[in-house]
PDB file of C-alpha atoms in Angstrom:
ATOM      1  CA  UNK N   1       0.000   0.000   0.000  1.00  0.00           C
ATOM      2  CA  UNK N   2       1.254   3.460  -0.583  1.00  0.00           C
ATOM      3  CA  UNK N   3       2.034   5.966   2.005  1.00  0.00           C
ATOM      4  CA  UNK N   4       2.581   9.848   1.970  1.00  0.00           C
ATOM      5  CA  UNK N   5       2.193  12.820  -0.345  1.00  0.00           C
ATOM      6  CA  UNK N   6       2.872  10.700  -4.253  1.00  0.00           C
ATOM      7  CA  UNK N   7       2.501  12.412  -7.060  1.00  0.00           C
ATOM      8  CA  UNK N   8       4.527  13.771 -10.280  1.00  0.00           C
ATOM      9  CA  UNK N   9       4.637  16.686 -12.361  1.00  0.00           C
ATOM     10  CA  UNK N  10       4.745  16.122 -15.798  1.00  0.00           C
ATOM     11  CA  UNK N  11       7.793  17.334 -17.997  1.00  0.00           C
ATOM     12  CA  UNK N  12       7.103  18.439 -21.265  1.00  0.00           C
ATOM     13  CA  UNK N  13       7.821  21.206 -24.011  1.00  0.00           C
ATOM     14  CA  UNK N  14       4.395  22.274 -24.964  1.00  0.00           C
ATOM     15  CA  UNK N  15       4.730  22.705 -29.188  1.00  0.00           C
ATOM     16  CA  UNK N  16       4.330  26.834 -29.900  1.00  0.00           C
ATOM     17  CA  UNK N  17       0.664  26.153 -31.259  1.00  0.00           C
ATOM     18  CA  UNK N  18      -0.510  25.224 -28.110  1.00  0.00           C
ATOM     19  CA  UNK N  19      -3.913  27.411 -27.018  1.00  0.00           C
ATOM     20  CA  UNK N  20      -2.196  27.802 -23.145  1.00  0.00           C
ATOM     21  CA  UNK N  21       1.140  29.459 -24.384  1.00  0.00           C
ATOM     22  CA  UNK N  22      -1.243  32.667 -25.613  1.00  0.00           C
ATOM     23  CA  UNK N  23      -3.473  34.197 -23.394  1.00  0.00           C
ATOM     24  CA  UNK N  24      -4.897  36.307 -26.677  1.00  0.00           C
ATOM     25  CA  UNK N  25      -5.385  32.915 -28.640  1.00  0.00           C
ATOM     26  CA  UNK N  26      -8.814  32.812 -28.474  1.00  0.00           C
ATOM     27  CA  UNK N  27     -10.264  36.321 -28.525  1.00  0.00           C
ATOM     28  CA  UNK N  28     -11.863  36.555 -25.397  1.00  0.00           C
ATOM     29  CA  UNK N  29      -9.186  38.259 -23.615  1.00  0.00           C
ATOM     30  CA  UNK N  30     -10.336  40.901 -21.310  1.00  0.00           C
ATOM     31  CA  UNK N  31      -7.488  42.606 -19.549  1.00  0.00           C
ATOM     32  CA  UNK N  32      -4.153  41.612 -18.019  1.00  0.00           C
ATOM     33  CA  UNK N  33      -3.468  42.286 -14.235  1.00  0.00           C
ATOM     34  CA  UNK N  34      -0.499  42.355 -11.984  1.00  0.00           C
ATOM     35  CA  UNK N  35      -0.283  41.613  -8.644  1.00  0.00           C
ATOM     36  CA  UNK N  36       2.228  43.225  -6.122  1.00  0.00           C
ATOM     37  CA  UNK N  37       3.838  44.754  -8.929  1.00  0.00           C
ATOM     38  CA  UNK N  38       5.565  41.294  -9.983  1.00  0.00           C
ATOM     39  CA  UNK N  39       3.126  38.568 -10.652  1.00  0.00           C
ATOM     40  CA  UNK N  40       1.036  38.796 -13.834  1.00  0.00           C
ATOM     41  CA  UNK N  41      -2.636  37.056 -14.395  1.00  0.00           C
ATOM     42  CA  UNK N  42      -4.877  36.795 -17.651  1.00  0.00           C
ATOM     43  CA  UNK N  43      -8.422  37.408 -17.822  1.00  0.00           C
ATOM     44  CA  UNK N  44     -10.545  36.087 -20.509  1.00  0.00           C
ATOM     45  CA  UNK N  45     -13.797  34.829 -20.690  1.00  0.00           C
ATOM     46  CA  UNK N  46     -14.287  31.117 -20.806  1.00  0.00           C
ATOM     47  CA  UNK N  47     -14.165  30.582 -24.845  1.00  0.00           C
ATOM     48  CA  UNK N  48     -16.113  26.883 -25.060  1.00  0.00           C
ATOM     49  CA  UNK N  49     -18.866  27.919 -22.734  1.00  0.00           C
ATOM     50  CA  UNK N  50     -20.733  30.678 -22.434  1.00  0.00           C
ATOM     51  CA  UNK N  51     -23.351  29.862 -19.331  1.00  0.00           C
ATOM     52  CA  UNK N  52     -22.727  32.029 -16.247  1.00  0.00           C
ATOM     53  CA  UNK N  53     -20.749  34.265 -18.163  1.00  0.00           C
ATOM     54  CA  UNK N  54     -17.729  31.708 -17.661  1.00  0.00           C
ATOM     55  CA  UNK N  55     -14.430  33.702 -16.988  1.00  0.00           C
ATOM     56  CA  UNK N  56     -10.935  32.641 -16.052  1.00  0.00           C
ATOM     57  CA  UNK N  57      -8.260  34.231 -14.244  1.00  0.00           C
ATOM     58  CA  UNK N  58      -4.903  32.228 -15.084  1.00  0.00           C
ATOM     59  CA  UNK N  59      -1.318  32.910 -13.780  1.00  0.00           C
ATOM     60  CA  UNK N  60       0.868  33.525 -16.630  1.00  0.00           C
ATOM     61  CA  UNK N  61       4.697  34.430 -14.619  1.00  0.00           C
ATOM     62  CA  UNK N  62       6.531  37.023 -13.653  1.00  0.00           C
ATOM     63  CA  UNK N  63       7.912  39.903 -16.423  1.00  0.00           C
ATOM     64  CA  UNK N  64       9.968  38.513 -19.303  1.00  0.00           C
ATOM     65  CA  UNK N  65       9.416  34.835 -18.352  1.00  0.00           C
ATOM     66  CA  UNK N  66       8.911  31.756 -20.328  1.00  0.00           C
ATOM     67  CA  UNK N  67       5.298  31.015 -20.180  1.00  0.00           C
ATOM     68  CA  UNK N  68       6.144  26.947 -19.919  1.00  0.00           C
ATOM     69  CA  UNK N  69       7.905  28.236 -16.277  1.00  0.00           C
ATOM     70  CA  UNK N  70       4.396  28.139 -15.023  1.00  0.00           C
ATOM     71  CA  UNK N  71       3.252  24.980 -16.481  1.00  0.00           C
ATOM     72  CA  UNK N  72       2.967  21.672 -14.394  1.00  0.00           C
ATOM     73  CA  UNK N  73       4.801  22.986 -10.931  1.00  0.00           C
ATOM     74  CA  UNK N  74       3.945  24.043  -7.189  1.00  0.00           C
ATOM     75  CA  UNK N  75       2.893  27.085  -6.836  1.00  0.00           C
ATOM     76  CA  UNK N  76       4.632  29.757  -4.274  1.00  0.00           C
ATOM     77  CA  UNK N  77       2.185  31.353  -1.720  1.00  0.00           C
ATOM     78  CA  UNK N  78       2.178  35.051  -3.144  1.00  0.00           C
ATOM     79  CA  UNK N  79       1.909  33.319  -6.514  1.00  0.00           C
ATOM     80  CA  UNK N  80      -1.281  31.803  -4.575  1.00  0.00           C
ATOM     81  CA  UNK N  81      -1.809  34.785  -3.385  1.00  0.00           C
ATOM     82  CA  UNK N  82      -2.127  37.307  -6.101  1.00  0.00           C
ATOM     83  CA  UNK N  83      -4.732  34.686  -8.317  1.00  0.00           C
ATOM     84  CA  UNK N  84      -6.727  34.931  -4.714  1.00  0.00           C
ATOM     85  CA  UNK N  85      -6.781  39.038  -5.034  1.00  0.00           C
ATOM     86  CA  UNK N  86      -7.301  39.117  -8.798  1.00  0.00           C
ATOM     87  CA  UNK N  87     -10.041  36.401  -8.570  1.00  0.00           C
ATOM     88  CA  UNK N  88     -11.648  38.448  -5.473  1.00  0.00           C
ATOM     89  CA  UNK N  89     -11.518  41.986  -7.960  1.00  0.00           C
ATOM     90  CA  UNK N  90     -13.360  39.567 -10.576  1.00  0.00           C
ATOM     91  CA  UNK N  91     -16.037  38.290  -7.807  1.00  0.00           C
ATOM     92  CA  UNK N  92     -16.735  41.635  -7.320  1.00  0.00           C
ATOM     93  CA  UNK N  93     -17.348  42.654 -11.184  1.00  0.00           C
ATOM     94  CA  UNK N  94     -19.827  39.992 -11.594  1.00  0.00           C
ATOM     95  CA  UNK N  95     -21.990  41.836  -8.486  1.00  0.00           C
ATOM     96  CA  UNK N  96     -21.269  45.161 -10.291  1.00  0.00           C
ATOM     97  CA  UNK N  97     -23.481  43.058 -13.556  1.00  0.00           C
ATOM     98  CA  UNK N  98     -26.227  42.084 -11.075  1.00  0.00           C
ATOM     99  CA  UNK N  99     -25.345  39.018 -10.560  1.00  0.00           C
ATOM    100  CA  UNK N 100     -26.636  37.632  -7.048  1.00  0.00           C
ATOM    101  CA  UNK N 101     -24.511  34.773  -6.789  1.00  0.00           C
ATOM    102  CA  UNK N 102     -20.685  34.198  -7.535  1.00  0.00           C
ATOM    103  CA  UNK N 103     -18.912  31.035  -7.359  1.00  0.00           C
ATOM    104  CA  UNK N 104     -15.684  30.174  -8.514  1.00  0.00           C
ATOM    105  CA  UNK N 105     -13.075  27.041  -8.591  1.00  0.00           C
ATOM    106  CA  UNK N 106      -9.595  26.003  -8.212  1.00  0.00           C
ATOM    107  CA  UNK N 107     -10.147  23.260 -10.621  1.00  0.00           C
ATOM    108  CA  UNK N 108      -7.680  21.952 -13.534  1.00  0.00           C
ATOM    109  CA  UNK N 109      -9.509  18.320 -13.671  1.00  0.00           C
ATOM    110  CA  UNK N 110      -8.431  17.918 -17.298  1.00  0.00           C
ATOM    111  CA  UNK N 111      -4.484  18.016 -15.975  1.00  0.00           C
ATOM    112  CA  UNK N 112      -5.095  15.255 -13.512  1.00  0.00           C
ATOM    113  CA  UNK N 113      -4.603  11.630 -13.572  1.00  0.00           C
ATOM    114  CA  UNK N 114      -3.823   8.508 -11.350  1.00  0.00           C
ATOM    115  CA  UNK N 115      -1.524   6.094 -12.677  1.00  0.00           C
ATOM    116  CA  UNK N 116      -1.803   2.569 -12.128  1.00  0.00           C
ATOM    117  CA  UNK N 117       0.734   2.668  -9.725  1.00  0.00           C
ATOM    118  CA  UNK N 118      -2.044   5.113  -7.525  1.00  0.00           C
ATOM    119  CA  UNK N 119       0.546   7.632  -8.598  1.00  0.00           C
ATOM    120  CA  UNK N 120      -1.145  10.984  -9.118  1.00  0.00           C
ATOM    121  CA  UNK N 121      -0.353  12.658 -12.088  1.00  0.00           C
ATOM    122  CA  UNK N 122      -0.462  16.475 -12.524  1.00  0.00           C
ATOM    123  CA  UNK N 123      -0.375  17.614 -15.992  1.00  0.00           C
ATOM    124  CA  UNK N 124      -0.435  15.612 -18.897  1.00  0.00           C
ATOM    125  CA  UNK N 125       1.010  15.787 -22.950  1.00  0.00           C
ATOM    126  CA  UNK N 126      -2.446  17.202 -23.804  1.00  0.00           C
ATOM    127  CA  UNK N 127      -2.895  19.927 -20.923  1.00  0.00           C
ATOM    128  CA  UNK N 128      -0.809  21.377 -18.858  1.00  0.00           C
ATOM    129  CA  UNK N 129      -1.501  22.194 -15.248  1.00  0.00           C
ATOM    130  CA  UNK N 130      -1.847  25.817 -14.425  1.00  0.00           C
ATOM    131  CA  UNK N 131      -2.687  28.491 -11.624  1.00  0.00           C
ATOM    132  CA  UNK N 132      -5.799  29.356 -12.617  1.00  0.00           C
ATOM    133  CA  UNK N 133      -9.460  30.050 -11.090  1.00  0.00           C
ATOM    134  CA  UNK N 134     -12.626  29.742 -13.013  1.00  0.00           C
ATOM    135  CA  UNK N 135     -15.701  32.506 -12.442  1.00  0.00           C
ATOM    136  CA  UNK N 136     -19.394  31.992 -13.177  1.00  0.00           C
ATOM    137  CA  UNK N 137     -22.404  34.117 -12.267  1.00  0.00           C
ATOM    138  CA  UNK N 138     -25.224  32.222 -11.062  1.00  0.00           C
ATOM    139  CA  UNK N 139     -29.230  33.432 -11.038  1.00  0.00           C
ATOM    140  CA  UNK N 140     -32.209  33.420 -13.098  1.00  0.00           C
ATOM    141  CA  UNK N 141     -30.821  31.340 -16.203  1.00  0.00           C
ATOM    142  CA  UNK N 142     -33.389  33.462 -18.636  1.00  0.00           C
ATOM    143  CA  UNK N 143     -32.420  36.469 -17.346  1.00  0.00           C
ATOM    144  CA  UNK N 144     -30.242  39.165 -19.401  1.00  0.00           C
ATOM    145  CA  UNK N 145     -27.591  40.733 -16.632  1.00  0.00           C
ATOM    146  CA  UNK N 146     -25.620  41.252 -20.072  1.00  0.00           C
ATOM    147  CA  UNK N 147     -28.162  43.132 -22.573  1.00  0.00           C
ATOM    148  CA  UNK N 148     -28.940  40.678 -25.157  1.00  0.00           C
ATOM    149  CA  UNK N 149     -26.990  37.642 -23.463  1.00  0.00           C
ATOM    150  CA  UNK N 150     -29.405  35.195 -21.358  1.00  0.00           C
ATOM    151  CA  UNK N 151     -27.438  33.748 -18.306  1.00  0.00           C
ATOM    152  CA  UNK N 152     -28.004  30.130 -19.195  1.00  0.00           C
ATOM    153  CA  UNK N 153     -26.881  27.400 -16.870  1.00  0.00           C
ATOM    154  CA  UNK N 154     -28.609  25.802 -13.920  1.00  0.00           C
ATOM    155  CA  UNK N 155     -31.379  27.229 -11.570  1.00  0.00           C
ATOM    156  CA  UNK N 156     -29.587  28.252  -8.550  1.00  0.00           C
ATOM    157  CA  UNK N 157     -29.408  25.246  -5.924  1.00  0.00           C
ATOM    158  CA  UNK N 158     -28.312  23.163  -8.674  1.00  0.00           C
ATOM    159  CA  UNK N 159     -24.750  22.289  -8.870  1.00  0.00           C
ATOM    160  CA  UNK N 160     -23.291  23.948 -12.098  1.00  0.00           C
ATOM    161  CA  UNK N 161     -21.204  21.496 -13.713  1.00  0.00           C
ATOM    162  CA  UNK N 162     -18.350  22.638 -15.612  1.00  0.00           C
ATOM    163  CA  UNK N 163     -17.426  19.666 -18.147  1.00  0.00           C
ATOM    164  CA  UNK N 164     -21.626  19.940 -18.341  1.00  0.00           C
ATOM    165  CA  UNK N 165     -21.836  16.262 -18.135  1.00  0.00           C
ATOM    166  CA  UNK N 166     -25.021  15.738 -16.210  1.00  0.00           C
ATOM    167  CA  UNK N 167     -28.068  15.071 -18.809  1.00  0.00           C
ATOM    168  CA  UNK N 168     -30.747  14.986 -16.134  1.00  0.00           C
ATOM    169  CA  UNK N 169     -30.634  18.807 -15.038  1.00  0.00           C
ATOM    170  CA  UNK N 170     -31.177  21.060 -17.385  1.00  0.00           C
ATOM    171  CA  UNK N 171     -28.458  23.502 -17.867  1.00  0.00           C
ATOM    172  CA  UNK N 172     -26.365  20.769 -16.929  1.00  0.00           C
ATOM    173  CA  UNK N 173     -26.428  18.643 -20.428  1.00  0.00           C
ATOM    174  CA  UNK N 174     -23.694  20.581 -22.415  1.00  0.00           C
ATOM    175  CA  UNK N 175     -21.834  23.637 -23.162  1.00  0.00           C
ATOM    176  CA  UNK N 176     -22.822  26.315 -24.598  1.00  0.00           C
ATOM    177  CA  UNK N 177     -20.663  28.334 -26.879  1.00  0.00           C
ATOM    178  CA  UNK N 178     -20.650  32.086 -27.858  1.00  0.00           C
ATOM    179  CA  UNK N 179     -22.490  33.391 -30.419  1.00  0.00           C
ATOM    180  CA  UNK N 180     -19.818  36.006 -32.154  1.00  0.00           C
ATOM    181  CA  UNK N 181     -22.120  38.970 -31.424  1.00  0.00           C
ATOM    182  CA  UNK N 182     -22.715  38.159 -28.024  1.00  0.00           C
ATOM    183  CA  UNK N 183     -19.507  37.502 -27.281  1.00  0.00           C
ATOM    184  CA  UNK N 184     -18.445  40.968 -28.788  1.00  0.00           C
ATOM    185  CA  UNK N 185     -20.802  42.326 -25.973  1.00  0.00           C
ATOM    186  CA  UNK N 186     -19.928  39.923 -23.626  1.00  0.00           C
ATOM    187  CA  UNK N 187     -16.331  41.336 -24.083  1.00  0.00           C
ATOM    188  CA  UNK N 188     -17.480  45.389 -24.413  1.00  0.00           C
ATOM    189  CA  UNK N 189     -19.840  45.024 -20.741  1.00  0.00           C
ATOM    190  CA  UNK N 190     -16.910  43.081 -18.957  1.00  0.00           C
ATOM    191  CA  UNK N 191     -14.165  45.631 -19.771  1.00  0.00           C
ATOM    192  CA  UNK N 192     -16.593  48.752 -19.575  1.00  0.00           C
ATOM    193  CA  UNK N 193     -16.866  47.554 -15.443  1.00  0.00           C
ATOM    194  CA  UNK N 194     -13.844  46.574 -14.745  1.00  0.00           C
ATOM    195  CA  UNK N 195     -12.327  49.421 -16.548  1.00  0.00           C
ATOM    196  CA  UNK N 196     -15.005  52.119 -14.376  1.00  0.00           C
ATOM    197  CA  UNK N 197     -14.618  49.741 -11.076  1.00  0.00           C
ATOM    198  CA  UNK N 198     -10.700  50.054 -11.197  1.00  0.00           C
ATOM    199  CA  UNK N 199     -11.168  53.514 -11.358  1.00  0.00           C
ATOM    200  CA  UNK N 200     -13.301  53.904  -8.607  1.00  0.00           C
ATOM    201  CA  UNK N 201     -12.864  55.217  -5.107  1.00  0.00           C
ATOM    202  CA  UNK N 202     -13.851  51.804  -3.791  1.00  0.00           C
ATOM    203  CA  UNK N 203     -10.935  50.077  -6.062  1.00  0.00           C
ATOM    204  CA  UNK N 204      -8.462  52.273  -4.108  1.00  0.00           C
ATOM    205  CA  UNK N 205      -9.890  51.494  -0.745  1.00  0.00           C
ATOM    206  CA  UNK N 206      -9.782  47.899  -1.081  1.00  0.00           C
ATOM    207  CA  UNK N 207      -7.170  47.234  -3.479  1.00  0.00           C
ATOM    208  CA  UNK N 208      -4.600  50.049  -2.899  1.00  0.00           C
ATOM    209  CA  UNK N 209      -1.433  49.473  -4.757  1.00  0.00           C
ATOM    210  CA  UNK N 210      -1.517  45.808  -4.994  1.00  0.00           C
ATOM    211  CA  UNK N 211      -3.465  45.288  -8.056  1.00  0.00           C
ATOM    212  CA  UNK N 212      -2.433  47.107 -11.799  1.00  0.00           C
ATOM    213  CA  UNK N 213      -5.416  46.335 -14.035  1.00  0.00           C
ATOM    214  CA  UNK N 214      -4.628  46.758 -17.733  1.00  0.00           C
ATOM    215  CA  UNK N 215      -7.781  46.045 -20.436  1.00  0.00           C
ATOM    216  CA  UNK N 216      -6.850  44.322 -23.466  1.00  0.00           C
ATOM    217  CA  UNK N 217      -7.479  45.986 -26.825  1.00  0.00           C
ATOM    218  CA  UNK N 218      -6.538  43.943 -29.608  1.00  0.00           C
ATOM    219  CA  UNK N 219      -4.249  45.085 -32.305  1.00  0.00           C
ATOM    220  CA  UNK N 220      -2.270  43.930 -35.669  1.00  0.00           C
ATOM    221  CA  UNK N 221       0.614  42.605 -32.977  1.00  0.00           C
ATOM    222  CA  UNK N 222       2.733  41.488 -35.746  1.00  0.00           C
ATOM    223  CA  UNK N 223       2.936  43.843 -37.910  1.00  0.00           C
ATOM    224  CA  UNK N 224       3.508  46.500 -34.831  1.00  0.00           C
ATOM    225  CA  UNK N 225       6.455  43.573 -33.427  1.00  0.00           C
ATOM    226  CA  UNK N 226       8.333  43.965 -37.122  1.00  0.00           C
ATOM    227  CA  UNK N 227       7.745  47.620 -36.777  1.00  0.00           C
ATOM    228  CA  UNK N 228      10.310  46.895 -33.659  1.00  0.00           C
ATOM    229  CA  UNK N 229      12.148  44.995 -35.132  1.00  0.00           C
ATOM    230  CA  UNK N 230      11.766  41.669 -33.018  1.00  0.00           C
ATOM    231  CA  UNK N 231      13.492  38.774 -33.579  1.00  0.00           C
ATOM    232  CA  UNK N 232      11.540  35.850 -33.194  1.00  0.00           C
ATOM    233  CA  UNK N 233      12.717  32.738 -30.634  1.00  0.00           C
ATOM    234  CA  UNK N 234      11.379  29.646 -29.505  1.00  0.00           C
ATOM    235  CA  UNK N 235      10.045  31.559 -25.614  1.00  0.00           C
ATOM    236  CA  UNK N 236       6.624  32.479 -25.164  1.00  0.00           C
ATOM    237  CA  UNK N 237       6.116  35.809 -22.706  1.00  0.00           C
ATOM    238  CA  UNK N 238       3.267  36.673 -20.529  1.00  0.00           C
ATOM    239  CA  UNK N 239       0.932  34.062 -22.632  1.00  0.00           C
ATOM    240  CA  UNK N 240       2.292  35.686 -25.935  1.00  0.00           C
ATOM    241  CA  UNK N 241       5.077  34.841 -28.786  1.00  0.00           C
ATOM    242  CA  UNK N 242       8.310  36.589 -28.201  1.00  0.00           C
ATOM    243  CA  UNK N 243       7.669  37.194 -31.651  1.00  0.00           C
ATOM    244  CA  UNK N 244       4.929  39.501 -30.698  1.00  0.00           C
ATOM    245  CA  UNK N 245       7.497  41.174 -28.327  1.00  0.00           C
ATOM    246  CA  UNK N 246       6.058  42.525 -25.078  1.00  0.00           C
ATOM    247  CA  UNK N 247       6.484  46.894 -26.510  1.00  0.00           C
ATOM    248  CA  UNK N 248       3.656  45.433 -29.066  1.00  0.00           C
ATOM    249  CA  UNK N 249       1.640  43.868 -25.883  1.00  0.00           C
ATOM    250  CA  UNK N 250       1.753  46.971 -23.977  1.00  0.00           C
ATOM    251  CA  UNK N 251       1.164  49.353 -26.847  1.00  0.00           C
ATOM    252  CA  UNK N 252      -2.368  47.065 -27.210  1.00  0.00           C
ATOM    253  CA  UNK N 253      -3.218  47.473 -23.372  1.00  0.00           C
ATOM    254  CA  UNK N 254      -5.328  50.616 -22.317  1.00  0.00           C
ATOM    255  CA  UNK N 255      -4.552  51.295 -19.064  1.00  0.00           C
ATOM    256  CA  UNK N 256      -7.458  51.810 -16.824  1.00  0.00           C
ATOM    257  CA  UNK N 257      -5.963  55.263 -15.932  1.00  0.00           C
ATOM    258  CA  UNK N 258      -3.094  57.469 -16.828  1.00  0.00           C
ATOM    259  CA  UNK N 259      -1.750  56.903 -12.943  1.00  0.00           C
ATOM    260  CA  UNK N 260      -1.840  53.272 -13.826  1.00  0.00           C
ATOM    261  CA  UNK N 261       1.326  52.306 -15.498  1.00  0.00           C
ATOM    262  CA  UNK N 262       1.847  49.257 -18.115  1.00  0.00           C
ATOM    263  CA  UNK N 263       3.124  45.808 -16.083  1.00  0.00           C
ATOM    264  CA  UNK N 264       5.449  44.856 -18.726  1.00  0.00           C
ATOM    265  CA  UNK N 265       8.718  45.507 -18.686  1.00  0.00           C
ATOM    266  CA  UNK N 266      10.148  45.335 -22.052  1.00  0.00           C
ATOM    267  CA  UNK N 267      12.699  42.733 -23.190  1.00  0.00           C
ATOM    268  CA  UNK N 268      16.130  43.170 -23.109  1.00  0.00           C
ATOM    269  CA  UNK N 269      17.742  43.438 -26.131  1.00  0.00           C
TER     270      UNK N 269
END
């Protein structure tokens, strides 16, 4: 019989394709935010499922690391602790929609395995594992908190089941993914609050100095990175190509305010 704390990390070179090593990918980035002035997080919303108003908040390193350095590792406590605070901002956005109920989860069931050795696994060829949370809005499922968008999803006191595997609630039996225009609005409404809430007296009071929210405006990256004459290299930066070059990701980041710098520091040369 086994005893004590088993379990691996995988090792593995994720190929440059891979949807994890860019943050942008997808296009349902919403902003980028630093913690403590060191640890960076991406928002986007969730881009396979749409009920709830799915969002994720993943951990994507410090300035001018290699994406992969987050992949399939323990996590430090104030790396813990910064996806806590930016999750806890996000919480708070979904009230600002009129949302009455929040949840969220430390999940990353897709990265984990037991072997047949009752070794578990974390991370796999397929999926790395990664500090991230995910963030859904529960309440009236017909309901529009987003102007046009229904909630879906289950009536509250359901359990809302992520991989939506569970045929016999309704809600429950799949996922539901965007429609283009709704997810354009989806996108406008989430930025729009988080944009005024960072802003706000309120954001000061309970946030201070420890959070540096930056809204995501997407741009012709490559063309602007050849402007600057990047070379391109086999490292991926802040969920982004070093081919993109990280002047080109903060020239396509509006800052929530003029006091509120960029949190990229550029690469050296």
């Amino acid at each position: 019989m086994l005893s004590g704390n088993i379990h691996k990390y995988m090792e593995h070179t994720y190929p440059e394709n891979h949807w994890a090593l860019d943050s942008t990918k997808e296009g349902t980035c919403v902003a980028f935010i630093k913690a403590n002035d060191k640890y960076n997080y991406a928002l986007k919303l969730n881009p396979t499922d749409k009920r709830g108003y799915r969002a994720l908040v993943t951990y994507v390193g410090m300035d001018d690391a290699d994406i992969q350095s987050t992949f399939n590792r323990q996590y430090t406590l104030r790396e813990q602790k910064g996806l806590s605070s930016v999750t806890t901002l996000m919480v708070e956005i979904y009230k600002k929609l009129g949302l009455p109920i929040v949840q969220t989860a430390q999940a990353g069931n897709n990265a984990h395995s037991l072997d047949e050795f009752g070794i578990t696994q974390i991370g796999n060829t397929k999926e790395p594992s990664m500090l991230h949370t995910h963030i859904w809005g529960r309440g009236n499922p017909k309901q529009e908190y987003i102007p046009g968008i229904p909630l879906e999803g289950p009536k509250p006191g359901e359990m809302f089941d992520m991989m939506a595997k569970t045929p016999t609630v309704p809600g429950n039996e799949r996922k539901m993914p965007w429609d283009p225009k709704q997810l354009e609005k989806g996108l406008e409404i989430f930025k729009k609050t988080l944009h005024e809430y960072a802003n706000s007296s309120e954001f000061r009071q309970e946030f201070g100095k420890a959070l540096k929210v930056n809204i995501w405006k997407p741009g012709n990256l490559f063309e602007k990175a050849n402007q600057l004459n990047f070379s391109r290299k086999d490292k991926f930066i802040l969920g982004l190509s070093a081919s993109v070059g990280l002047f080109a990701l903060t020239n396509n980041l509006l800052s929530t305010s003029t006091s509120i710098a960029s949190p990229f520091t550029p690469p050296k040369p």
